Amino acid sequence: MYAHIGIPRDDRPARYKWFARNFEFFGAPAAYFCTVDRRMGPPQWSDLGVYLQNLMLLAVDAGLATCPQECWAMYPETVGRVLDLPEDRVLFCGVAIGYEDKSAPANALRTERADEVEWLTVIV
């Protein structure tokens, strides 16, 4: 992604500056945080991922764009204090939500996908 937006791999200060934009929600006008009960295990974390995907698809249907940001989970105590999270909640991620800037180079990035023969097994 950094090469796509014109930041050379060896330009660490520029990469850090770009990464820091996560904590400004990349300029989005709104955001939300997702938490999960501390007692929940991998199946419930998977459920949370499905839930987030549905919220993001609903946003697209409403003409909005989203950006899930796991970087927020690096600072669970800080975010927890700001959000006044109860002790039984674990911060999963933040999600930026707003209108996509189609002229932004990062938003034009499209990555290649593995062919289904690499990840799909059909059992008949």
N, CA and C of each residue as an Amber inpcrd file, in Angstrom:
protein
   372
   0.8220000  -1.1860000   0.0000000   0.0000000   0.0000000   0.0000000
   0.8690000   1.2540000   0.0000000   1.9470000   1.2380000   0.7880000
   2.7780000   2.4420000   0.8610000   3.3470000   2.8100000  -0.5060000
   3.8010000   1.8230000  -1.2750000   4.3080000   2.1000000  -2.6240000
   3.2010000   2.7020000  -3.4840000   1.9910000   2.2050000  -3.3160000
   0.8560000   2.6900000  -4.0980000   0.5570000   4.1660000  -3.8180000
   0.7790000   4.5970000  -2.5890000   0.4990000   5.9970000  -2.2420000
   1.7590000   6.8640000  -2.2910000   2.8530000   6.2860000  -2.8230000
   4.0620000   7.0700000  -3.0500000   4.9980000   7.1850000  -1.8730000
   4.9210000   6.2620000  -0.9310000   5.8270000   6.2840000   0.2160000
   6.7960000   5.1070000   0.0650000   8.0860000   5.3890000  -0.1530000
   9.0560000   4.3020000  -0.2910000   9.1430000   3.4700000   0.9910000
   9.3860000   2.1780000   0.8220000   9.4450000   1.2600000   1.9630000
  10.4860000   1.6960000   2.9880000  11.5840000   2.2690000   2.5430000
  12.6440000   2.6520000   3.4790000  12.4280000   4.0300000   4.1000000
  11.3400000   4.7080000   3.7680000  11.0360000   6.0220000   4.3590000
  10.1820000   5.8220000   5.6100000  10.8340000   5.4000000   6.6660000
  10.1320000   5.0850000   7.9090000   9.3720000   6.2770000   8.4880000
   9.9380000   7.4880000   8.5170000   9.1630000   8.6240000   9.0460000
   7.8580000   8.8560000   8.2720000   7.8960000   8.7380000   6.9610000
   6.6730000   8.9460000   6.1720000   5.6670000   7.8320000   6.4300000
   6.1470000   6.6060000   6.5860000   5.2350000   5.4990000   6.8940000
   4.5870000   5.7040000   8.2540000   5.3590000   6.1150000   9.2390000
   4.7990000   6.3720000  10.5710000   3.7940000   7.5150000  10.5370000
   4.1030000   8.5520000   9.7490000   3.1810000   9.6800000   9.6400000
   1.8590000   9.2220000   9.0310000   1.9440000   8.3930000   7.9970000
   0.7140000   7.8730000   7.3860000  -0.0330000   7.0010000   8.3870000
   0.6700000   6.1110000   9.0650000   0.0370000   5.2240000  10.0360000
  -0.6630000   6.0140000  11.1360000  -0.0650000   7.1310000  11.5500000
  -0.6550000   7.9530000  12.6140000  -2.0290000   8.4830000  12.2160000
  -2.3160000   8.5660000  10.9160000  -3.6310000   9.0290000  10.4710000
  -4.7440000   8.0820000  10.9140000  -4.3840000   6.8210000  11.2240000
  -5.3730000   5.8990000  11.7920000  -6.0530000   6.5300000  12.9950000
  -5.2690000   7.2000000  13.8210000  -5.7750000   7.7400000  15.0710000
  -6.5320000   9.0500000  14.8790000  -6.6790000   9.4530000  13.6340000
  -7.5600000  10.5660000  13.2440000  -8.6920000  10.0120000  12.3850000
  -8.8300000   8.6930000  12.3650000  -9.8290000   8.0030000  11.5480000
  -9.7260000   8.4060000  10.0780000  -8.5040000   8.7050000   9.6360000
  -8.2410000   9.0910000   8.2460000  -9.1520000  10.2300000   7.7900000
  -9.5310000  11.0920000   8.7250000 -10.3480000  12.2450000   8.3880000
 -11.8400000  11.9710000   8.3100000 -12.2620000  10.7670000   8.6500000
 -13.6970000  10.4460000   8.6180000 -14.4350000  11.2970000   9.6540000
 -15.6730000  11.6570000   9.3580000 -16.4320000  12.5010000  10.2830000
 -16.9800000  11.7490000  11.4970000 -16.9690000  10.4400000  11.4470000
 -17.5180000   9.6590000  12.5600000 -16.7780000   8.3280000  12.6680000
 -16.9210000   7.6980000  13.8050000 -16.2980000   6.3940000  14.0360000
 -17.0530000   5.6820000  15.1430000 -16.8530000   4.3910000  15.2100000
 -17.3850000   3.6380000  16.3380000 -16.3510000   2.6090000  16.7700000
 -16.4710000   2.1900000  18.0170000 -15.5760000   1.1930000  18.5710000
 -16.3740000  -0.0700000  18.8520000 -15.7460000  -1.2040000  18.6170000
 -16.3890000  -2.4930000  18.8810000 -15.6620000  -3.1790000  20.0220000
 -16.4370000  -3.6680000  20.9530000 -15.8810000  -4.3950000  22.0890000
 -16.5790000  -5.7390000  22.1950000 -15.9780000  -6.6150000  22.9650000
 -16.5610000  -7.9340000  23.1780000 -16.3870000  -8.2890000  24.6590000
 -17.3080000  -9.0560000  25.1630000 -17.2390000  -9.5090000  26.5550000
 -15.9550000 -10.3160000  26.7490000 -15.2260000 -10.0020000  27.7880000
 -13.9400000 -10.6430000  28.0750000 -14.0470000 -12.1680000  28.1960000
 -15.2210000 -12.6820000  28.5580000 -15.3910000 -14.1300000  28.7300000
 -15.5360000 -14.8780000  27.4030000 -15.7390000 -14.1470000  26.3300000
 -16.0040000 -14.7910000  25.0420000 -14.7280000 -15.3630000  24.4380000
 -14.8870000 -16.4350000  23.6960000 -13.7610000 -17.0980000  23.0500000
 -13.7720000 -16.8970000  21.5460000 -12.9070000 -17.6390000  20.8450000
 -12.7910000 -17.4880000  19.3870000 -14.1140000 -17.5660000  18.6200000
 -15.0610000 -18.4390000  18.9810000 -16.3130000 -18.4350000  18.2040000
 -17.0480000 -17.0980000  18.2790000 -17.0340000 -16.4630000  19.4350000
 -17.7330000 -15.1920000  19.5760000 -16.9490000 -14.0580000  18.8970000
 -15.6160000 -14.1560000  18.9030000 -14.8250000 -13.1620000  18.1800000
 -15.1200000 -13.2860000  16.6880000 -15.3140000 -14.4940000  16.2260000
 -15.7000000 -14.7130000  14.8290000 -17.0660000 -14.0870000  14.5610000
 -17.9930000 -14.2780000  15.5050000 -19.3230000 -13.6630000  15.3720000
 -19.2000000 -12.1420000  15.2680000 -18.3040000 -11.5590000  16.0550000
 -18.1070000 -10.1130000  16.0130000 -17.6110000  -9.6830000  14.6410000
 -16.7210000 -10.4740000  14.0360000 -16.2440000 -10.1690000  12.6880000
 -17.3740000 -10.1840000  11.6730000 -18.2720000 -11.1610000  11.8030000
 -19.4220000 -11.2400000  10.9030000 -20.3390000 -10.0350000  11.1320000
 -20.5380000  -9.6870000  12.3810000 -21.3690000  -8.5230000  12.7240000
 -20.7880000  -7.2480000  12.1040000 -19.4660000  -7.0690000  12.2560000
 -18.8130000  -5.8890000  11.6910000 -18.9570000  -5.8560000  10.1740000
 -18.7910000  -7.0110000   9.5480000 -18.9310000  -7.0660000   8.0970000
 -20.3310000  -6.6130000   7.6830000 -21.3240000  -7.0640000   8.4000000
 -22.6920000  -6.6580000   8.0720000 -22.9040000  -5.1670000   8.2770000
 -22.3520000  -4.6020000   9.3440000 -22.4550000  -3.1460000   9.5420000
 -21.7880000  -2.4030000   8.3930000 -20.6260000  -2.8960000   7.9630000
 -19.9140000  -2.2240000   6.8760000 -20.6790000  -2.3500000   5.5630000
 -21.3000000  -3.5020000   5.3080000 -22.0970000  -3.6620000   4.0900000
 -23.3480000  -2.7860000   4.1300000 -23.9590000  -2.6570000   5.2980000
 -25.1050000  -1.7590000   5.4310000 -24.6910000  -0.3070000   5.1800000
 -23.5060000   0.0590000   5.6290000 -23.0100000   1.4100000   5.3790000
 -22.8480000   1.6410000   3.8770000 -22.2620000   0.6710000   3.1820000
 -22.1050000   0.7960000   1.7240000 -23.4660000   0.9550000   1.0690000
 -24.4350000   0.1810000   1.5150000 -25.7890000   0.2740000   0.9550000
 -26.3900000   1.6650000   1.1810000 -25.9590000   2.3190000   2.2570000
 -26.4560000   3.6650000   2.5620000 -25.5880000   4.7550000   1.9210000
 -24.6110000   4.3540000   1.0990000 -23.7710000   5.3260000   0.4180000
 -22.5610000   5.7740000   1.2150000 -22.2310000   5.0460000   2.2700000
 -21.0890000   5.3910000   3.1220000 -19.9450000   4.4070000   2.9030000
 -18.7880000   4.7800000   3.3860000 -17.6230000   3.9020000   3.3540000
 -17.1350000   3.7040000   4.7840000 -16.4540000   2.5980000   5.0080000
 -15.9220000   2.3100000   6.3360000 -14.4760000   1.8490000   6.2210000
 -13.7900000   1.9170000   7.3350000 -12.4180000   1.4200000   7.4120000
 -12.2290000   0.8100000   8.7970000 -12.2380000  -0.5400000   8.8910000
 -11.9920000  -1.1520000  10.1930000 -10.5260000  -0.9420000  10.5750000
 -10.2980000  -0.6110000  11.8390000  -8.9550000  -0.2430000  12.2890000
  -8.5880000  -0.9890000  13.5710000  -7.8250000  -2.0470000  13.3980000
  -7.3880000  -2.8050000  14.5670000  -6.2800000  -2.1010000  15.3370000
  -5.7160000  -1.0420000  14.7500000  -4.6440000  -0.3150000  15.4340000
  -5.0830000   0.1840000  16.8010000  -6.3780000   0.4690000  16.9390000
  -6.8760000   0.9700000  18.2280000  -6.6820000  -0.0510000  19.3370000
  -6.6520000  -1.3210000  18.9920000  -6.4890000  -2.3630000  20.0050000
  -5.0880000  -2.3460000  20.6220000  -4.1750000  -1.5610000  20.0560000
  -2.8430000  -1.4220000  20.6460000  -2.9000000  -0.5960000  21.9340000
  -3.9800000   0.1440000  22.1220000  -4.1140000   1.0320000  23.2750000
  -5.4210000   0.7660000  24.0210000  -5.6390000  -0.4690000  24.4650000
  -6.9320000  -0.7920000  25.0740000  -7.2060000  -0.0240000  26.3660000
  -6.1750000   0.2400000  27.1590000  -6.4050000   0.9560000  28.4150000
  -6.8040000   2.4020000  28.1410000  -6.1050000   3.0480000  27.2200000
  -6.4030000   4.4440000  26.9050000  -7.8050000   4.5870000  26.3270000
  -8.1170000   3.7750000  25.3250000  -9.4450000   3.8430000  24.7120000
 -10.5050000   3.4610000  25.7390000 -10.1970000   2.4620000  26.5550000
 -11.1390000   2.0360000  27.5850000 -11.4630000   3.1500000  28.5670000
 -10.4360000   3.9340000  28.9460000 -10.6710000   5.0680000  29.8530000
 -11.5410000   6.1260000  29.1870000 -11.2300000   6.4410000  27.9350000
 -11.9960000   7.4710000  27.2210000 -13.4490000   7.0400000  27.0450000
 -13.6570000   5.7570000  26.7250000 -15.0120000   5.2510000  26.5080000
 -15.6940000   4.8090000  27.7960000 -14.9460000   4.8360000  28.8960000
 -15.4530000   4.3620000  30.1780000 -15.9620000   2.9220000  30.0540000
 -15.1270000   2.0680000  29.4390000 -15.5030000   0.6670000  29.2560000
 -15.4810000  -0.0750000  30.5850000 -16.4720000  -0.9020000  30.8250000
 -16.4330000  -1.7470000  32.0180000 -15.2850000  -2.7500000  31.9180000
 -14.8220000  -3.2200000  33.0340000 -13.7050000  -4.1710000  33.0820000
 -13.9760000  -5.4550000  32.3000000 -15.2510000  -5.8000000  32.1180000
 -15.5600000  -7.0700000  31.4520000 -15.5870000  -6.9490000  29.9260000
 -15.2190000  -5.7820000  29.3700000 -15.2100000  -5.5850000  27.9190000
 -13.7810000  -5.5030000  27.3910000 -13.5460000  -6.0730000  26.2120000
 -12.2560000  -6.0090000  25.5360000 -12.4500000  -5.2250000  24.2430000
 -11.5910000  -4.2620000  24.0120000 -11.6430000  -3.4960000  22.7710000
 -11.1850000  -4.3720000  21.6190000 -12.0030000  -4.4720000  20.5810000
 -11.6440000  -5.2480000  19.3950000 -11.0520000  -4.3350000  18.3230000
 -11.7650000  -3.2880000  17.9560000 -11.2630000  -2.3770000  16.9260000
 -12.0890000  -1.1060000  16.9130000 -11.6200000  -0.1520000  16.1510000
 -12.3860000   1.0310000  15.8180000 -12.7670000   0.9310000  14.3460000
 -13.7710000   1.6680000  13.9530000 -14.1880000   1.6890000  12.5490000
 -14.4900000   3.1360000  12.1620000 -13.7480000   3.6350000  11.1700000
 -14.0300000   4.9550000  10.6170000 -15.2070000   4.8260000   9.6660000
 -16.0740000   5.8310000   9.6570000 -17.2370000   5.7900000   8.7700000
 -17.5020000   7.1930000   8.2240000 -17.7430000   7.2490000   6.9390000
 -17.9990000   8.5310000   6.2980000 -18.1590000   8.3480000   4.8090000
 -17.8770000   9.3970000   4.0690000 -17.9780000   9.3410000   2.6110000
 -16.5910000   9.1380000   2.0210000 -16.4830000   8.2060000   1.1040000
 -15.1940000   7.8800000   0.4940000 -14.6810000   9.0390000  -0.3580000
 -13.4030000   9.3280000  -0.2010000 -12.7290000  10.2830000  -1.0720000
 -12.1420000   9.4760000  -2.2200000 -12.8600000   9.4340000  -3.3270000
 -12.4490000   8.6030000  -4.4550000 -11.1710000   9.0990000  -5.1120000
 -10.7780000  10.3360000  -4.8400000  -9.5460000  10.8540000  -5.4220000
  -8.3090000  10.4820000  -4.5950000  -8.4950000   9.9680000  -3.3980000
  -7.3600000   9.5930000  -2.5460000  -6.6970000   8.3340000  -3.0960000
  -5.3870000   8.3640000  -3.3270000  -4.7010000   7.1980000  -3.8940000
  -4.8940000   5.9150000  -3.0830000  -4.9420000   6.0180000  -1.7750000
  -5.1170000   4.8100000  -0.9510000  -6.4510000   4.1380000  -1.2360000
  -7.4630000   4.9220000  -1.5780000  -8.7820000   4.3430000  -1.8520000
  -8.8680000   3.6980000  -3.2220000  -7.8790000   3.9090000  -4.0580000
  -7.8600000   3.2880000  -5.3860000  -7.1110000   1.9640000  -5.3860000
  -6.4960000   1.6250000  -4.2690000  -5.7230000   0.3800000  -4.1940000
  -6.6430000  -0.8300000  -4.2930000  -6.3170000  -1.7260000  -5.1920000
  -7.0320000  -2.9910000  -5.3260000  -5.9840000  -4.0960000  -5.3000000
  -6.1020000  -5.0010000  -4.3650000  -5.1260000  -6.0740000  -4.2500000
  -5.5990000  -7.3030000  -5.0140000  -4.6480000  -8.1260000  -5.3890000
  -4.9800000  -9.3600000  -6.0810000  -5.5630000 -10.3500000  -5.0760000
  -6.4040000 -11.2140000  -5.5620000  -7.0150000 -12.2410000  -4.7270000
  -6.5200000 -13.6020000  -5.1890000  -6.3440000 -14.4970000  -4.2390000
  -5.9310000 -15.8610000  -4.5680000  -7.0580000 -16.5570000  -5.3190000
  -6.6700000 -17.3650000  -6.2740000  -7.6430000 -18.1630000  -7.0150000
  -8.3110000 -19.1440000  -6.0480000  -9.5840000 -19.4110000  -6.2770000
 -10.3140000 -20.2740000  -5.3290000  -9.7080000 -21.6630000  -5.1720000
  -8.9650000 -22.1550000  -6.1480000  -8.3470000 -23.4780000  -5.9880000
  -7.3060000 -23.4630000  -4.8700000  -6.8440000 -22.2760000  -4.4980000
  -5.8630000 -22.1540000  -3.4150000  -6.5050000 -22.1920000  -2.0290000
  -7.7830000 -21.8150000  -1.9270000  -8.3910000 -21.7260000  -0.5960000
  -9.7180000 -22.4400000  -0.4480000 -10.2370000 -23.0110000  -1.5160000
 -11.5640000 -23.6350000  -1.4600000 -11.4640000 -25.1400000  -1.7110000
 -12.0920000 -25.8900000  -0.8450000 -12.1990000 -27.3350000  -1.0310000
 -13.6660000 -27.6820000  -1.1640000 -14.0080000 -28.3190000  -2.2730000
 -15.3950000 -28.7040000  -2.5150000 -15.5400000 -30.1780000  -2.1680000
 -16.4670000 -30.4570000  -1.2870000 -16.7540000 -31.8410000  -0.8900000
 -18.1370000 -32.1860000  -1.4130000 -18.1860000 -33.1940000  -2.2330000
 -19.4590000 -33.5930000  -2.8430000 -19.9830000 -34.8540000  -2.1990000
